GROMACS .gro file of C-alpha atoms in nm:
model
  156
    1UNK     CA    1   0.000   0.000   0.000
    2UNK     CA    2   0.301   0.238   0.092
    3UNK     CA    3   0.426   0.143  -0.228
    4UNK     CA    4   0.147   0.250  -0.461
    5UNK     CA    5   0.108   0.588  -0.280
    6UNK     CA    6   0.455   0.668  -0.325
    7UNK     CA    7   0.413   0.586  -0.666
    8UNK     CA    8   0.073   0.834  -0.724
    9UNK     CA    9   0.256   1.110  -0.513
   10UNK     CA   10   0.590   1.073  -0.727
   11UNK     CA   11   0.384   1.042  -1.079
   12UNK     CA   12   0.154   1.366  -0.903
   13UNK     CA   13   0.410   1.589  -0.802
   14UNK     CA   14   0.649   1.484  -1.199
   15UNK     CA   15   0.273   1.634  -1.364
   16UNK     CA   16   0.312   1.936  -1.165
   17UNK     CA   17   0.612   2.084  -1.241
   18UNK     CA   18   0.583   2.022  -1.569
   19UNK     CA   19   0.280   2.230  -1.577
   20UNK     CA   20   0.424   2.460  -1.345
   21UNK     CA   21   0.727   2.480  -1.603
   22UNK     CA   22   0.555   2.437  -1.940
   23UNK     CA   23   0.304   2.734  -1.892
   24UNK     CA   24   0.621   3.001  -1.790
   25UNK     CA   25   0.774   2.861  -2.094
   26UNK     CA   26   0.480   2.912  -2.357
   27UNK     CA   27   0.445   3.249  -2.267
   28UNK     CA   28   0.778   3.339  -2.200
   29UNK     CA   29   0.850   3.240  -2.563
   30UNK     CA   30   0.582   3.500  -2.683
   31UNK     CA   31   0.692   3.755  -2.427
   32UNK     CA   32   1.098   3.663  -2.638
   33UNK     CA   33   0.952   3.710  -2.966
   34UNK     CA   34   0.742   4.016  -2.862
   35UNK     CA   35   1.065   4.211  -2.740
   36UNK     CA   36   1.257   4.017  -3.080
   37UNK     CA   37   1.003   4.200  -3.283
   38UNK     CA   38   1.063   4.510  -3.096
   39UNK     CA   39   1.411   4.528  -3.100
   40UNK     CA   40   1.364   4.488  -3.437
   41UNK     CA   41   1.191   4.826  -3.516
   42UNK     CA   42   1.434   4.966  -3.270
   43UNK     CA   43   1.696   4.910  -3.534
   44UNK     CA   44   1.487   4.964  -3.833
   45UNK     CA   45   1.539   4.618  -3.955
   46UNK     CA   46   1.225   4.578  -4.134
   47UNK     CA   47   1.282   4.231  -4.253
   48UNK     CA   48   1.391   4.144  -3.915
   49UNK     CA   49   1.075   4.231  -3.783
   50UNK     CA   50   0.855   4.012  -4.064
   51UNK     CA   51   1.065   3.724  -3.928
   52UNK     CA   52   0.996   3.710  -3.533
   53UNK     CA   53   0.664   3.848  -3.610
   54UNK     CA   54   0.589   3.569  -3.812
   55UNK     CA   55   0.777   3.338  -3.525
   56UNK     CA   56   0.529   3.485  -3.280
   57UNK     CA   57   0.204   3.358  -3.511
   58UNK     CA   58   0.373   3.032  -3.478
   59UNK     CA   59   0.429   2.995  -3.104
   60UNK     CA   60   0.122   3.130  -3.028
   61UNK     CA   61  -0.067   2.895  -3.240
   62UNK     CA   62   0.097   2.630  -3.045
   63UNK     CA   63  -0.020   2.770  -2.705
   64UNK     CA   64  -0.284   2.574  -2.525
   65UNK     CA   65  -0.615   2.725  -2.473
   66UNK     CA   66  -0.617   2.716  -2.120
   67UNK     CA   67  -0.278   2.920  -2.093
   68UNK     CA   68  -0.382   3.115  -2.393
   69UNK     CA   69  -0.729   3.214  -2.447
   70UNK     CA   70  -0.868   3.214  -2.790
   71UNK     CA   71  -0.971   3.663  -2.743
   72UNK     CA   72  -0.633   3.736  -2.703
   73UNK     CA   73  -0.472   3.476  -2.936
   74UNK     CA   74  -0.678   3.596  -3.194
   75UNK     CA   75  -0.595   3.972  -3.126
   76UNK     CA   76  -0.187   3.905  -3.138
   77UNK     CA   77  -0.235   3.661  -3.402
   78UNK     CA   78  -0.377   3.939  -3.616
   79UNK     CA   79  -0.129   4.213  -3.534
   80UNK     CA   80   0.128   3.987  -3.560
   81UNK     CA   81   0.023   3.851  -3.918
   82UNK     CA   82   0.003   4.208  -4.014
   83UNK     CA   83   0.332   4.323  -3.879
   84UNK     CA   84   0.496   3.993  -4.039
   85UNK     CA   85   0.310   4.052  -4.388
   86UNK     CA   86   0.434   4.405  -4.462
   87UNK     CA   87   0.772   4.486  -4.504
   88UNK     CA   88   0.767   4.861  -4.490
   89UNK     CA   89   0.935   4.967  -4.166
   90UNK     CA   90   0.650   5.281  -4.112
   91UNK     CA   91   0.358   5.040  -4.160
   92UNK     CA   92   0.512   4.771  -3.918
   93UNK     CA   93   0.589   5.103  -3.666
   94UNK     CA   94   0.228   5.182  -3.660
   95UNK     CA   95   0.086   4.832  -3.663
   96UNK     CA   96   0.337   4.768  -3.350
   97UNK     CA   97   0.137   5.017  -3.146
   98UNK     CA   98  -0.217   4.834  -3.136
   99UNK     CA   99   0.018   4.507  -3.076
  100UNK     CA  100   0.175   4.608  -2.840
  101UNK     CA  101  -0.143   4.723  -2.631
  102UNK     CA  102  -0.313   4.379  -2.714
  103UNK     CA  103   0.020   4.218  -2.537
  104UNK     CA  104   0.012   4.467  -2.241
  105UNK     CA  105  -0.333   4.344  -2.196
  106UNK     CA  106  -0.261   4.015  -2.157
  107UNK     CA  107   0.057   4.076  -1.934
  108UNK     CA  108  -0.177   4.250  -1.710
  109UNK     CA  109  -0.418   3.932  -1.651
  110UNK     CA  110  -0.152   3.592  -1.666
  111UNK     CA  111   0.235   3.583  -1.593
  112UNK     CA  112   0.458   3.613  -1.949
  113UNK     CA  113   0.756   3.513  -1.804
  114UNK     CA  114   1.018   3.558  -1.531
  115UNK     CA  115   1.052   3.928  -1.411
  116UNK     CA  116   0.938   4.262  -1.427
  117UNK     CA  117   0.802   4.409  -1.757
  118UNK     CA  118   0.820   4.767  -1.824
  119UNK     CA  119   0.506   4.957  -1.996
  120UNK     CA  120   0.748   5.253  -2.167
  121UNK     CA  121   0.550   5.518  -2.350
  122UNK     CA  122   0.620   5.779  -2.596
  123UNK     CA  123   0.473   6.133  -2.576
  124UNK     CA  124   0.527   6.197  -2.940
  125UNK     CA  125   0.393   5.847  -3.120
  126UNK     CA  126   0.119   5.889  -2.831
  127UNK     CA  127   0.185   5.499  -2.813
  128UNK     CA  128   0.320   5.213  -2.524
  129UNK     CA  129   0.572   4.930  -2.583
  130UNK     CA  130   0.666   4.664  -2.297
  131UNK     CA  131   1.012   4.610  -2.242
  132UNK     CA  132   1.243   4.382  -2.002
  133UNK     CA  133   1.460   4.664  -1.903
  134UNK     CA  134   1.360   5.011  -1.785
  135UNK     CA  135   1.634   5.195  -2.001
  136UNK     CA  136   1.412   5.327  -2.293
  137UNK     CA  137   1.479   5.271  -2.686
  138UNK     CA  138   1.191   5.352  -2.886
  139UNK     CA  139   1.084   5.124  -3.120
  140UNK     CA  140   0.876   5.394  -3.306
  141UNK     CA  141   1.173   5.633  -3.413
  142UNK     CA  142   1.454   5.419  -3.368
  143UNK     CA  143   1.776   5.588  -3.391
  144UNK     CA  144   1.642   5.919  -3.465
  145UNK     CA  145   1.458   5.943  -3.139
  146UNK     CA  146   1.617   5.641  -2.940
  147UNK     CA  147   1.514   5.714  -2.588
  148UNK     CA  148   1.193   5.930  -2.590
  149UNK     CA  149   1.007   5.839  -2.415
  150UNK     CA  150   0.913   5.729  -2.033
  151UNK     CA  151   0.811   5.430  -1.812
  152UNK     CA  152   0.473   5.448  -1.701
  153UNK     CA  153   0.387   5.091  -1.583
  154UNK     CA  154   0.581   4.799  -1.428
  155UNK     CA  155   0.352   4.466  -1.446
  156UNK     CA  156   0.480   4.160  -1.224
   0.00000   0.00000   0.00000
């Protein structure tokens, strides 16, 4: 009898922490290829930014439901198709705003991965980004207006 519950508590607590690690893990990897797509239009690598956006689509069509649900998937799915089908770097800058928003959304109501995300905005795009570092670099102007722009939100 010892036997069998030692067996059900060791096969219990091996499902846990893989669900405890997997979930982390699925968002974290759309939390990386958020800030990939990001850093991207912070150095006006246009092509760059097609590429993780369309890496993004991918991961989060692999999300689970229950980690994932289908409003926001749908919401980043679309902003990230959009972002990943245009290659113009000023199309991809203004399609990045409503994305980013849509991600901030979800950050605010499940954990995206390990650490504090920043909510920076800037005063002259009149638009947010999330970043994993307070030190600011605008996605919106890149080099030509690298850090305008202020933190307004940290989400745990």
């Amino acid at each position: 009898m010892k036997k069998i519950f030692f067996i059900v508590a060791f096969i219990a607590t091996g499902l846990v922490q893989t669900y405890a690690l997997d979930r982390p893990t699925l968002h974290g990897d759309l939390l990386t290829h958020y800030y990939a797509i990001k850093d991207a239009l912070v150095a006006s690598k246009a092509d760059l930014a097609a590429t993780h956006a369309a890496e993004f689509v991918k991961t989060a069509a692999s999300v689970d439901a229950k980690n994932l649900p289908d409003a926001n998937r749908t919401l980043l799915v679309r902003d990230a198709s959009a972002i990943a089908s245009v290659k113009d770097l000023k199309k991809q800058r203004e399609l990045f705003s409503t994305f980013s928003e849509n991600m901030a959304a979800l950050a605010k109501v499940t954990k995206l991965g390990h650490g504090d995300i920043y909510k920076a905005y800037c005063p002259m795009k009149k638009a947010s980004w999330l970043s994993k570092e307070p030190a600011i670099k605008n996605p919106y102007y890149g080099s030509a207006m690298l850090t305008c722009g202020k933190v307004v939100e940290t989400l745990k």
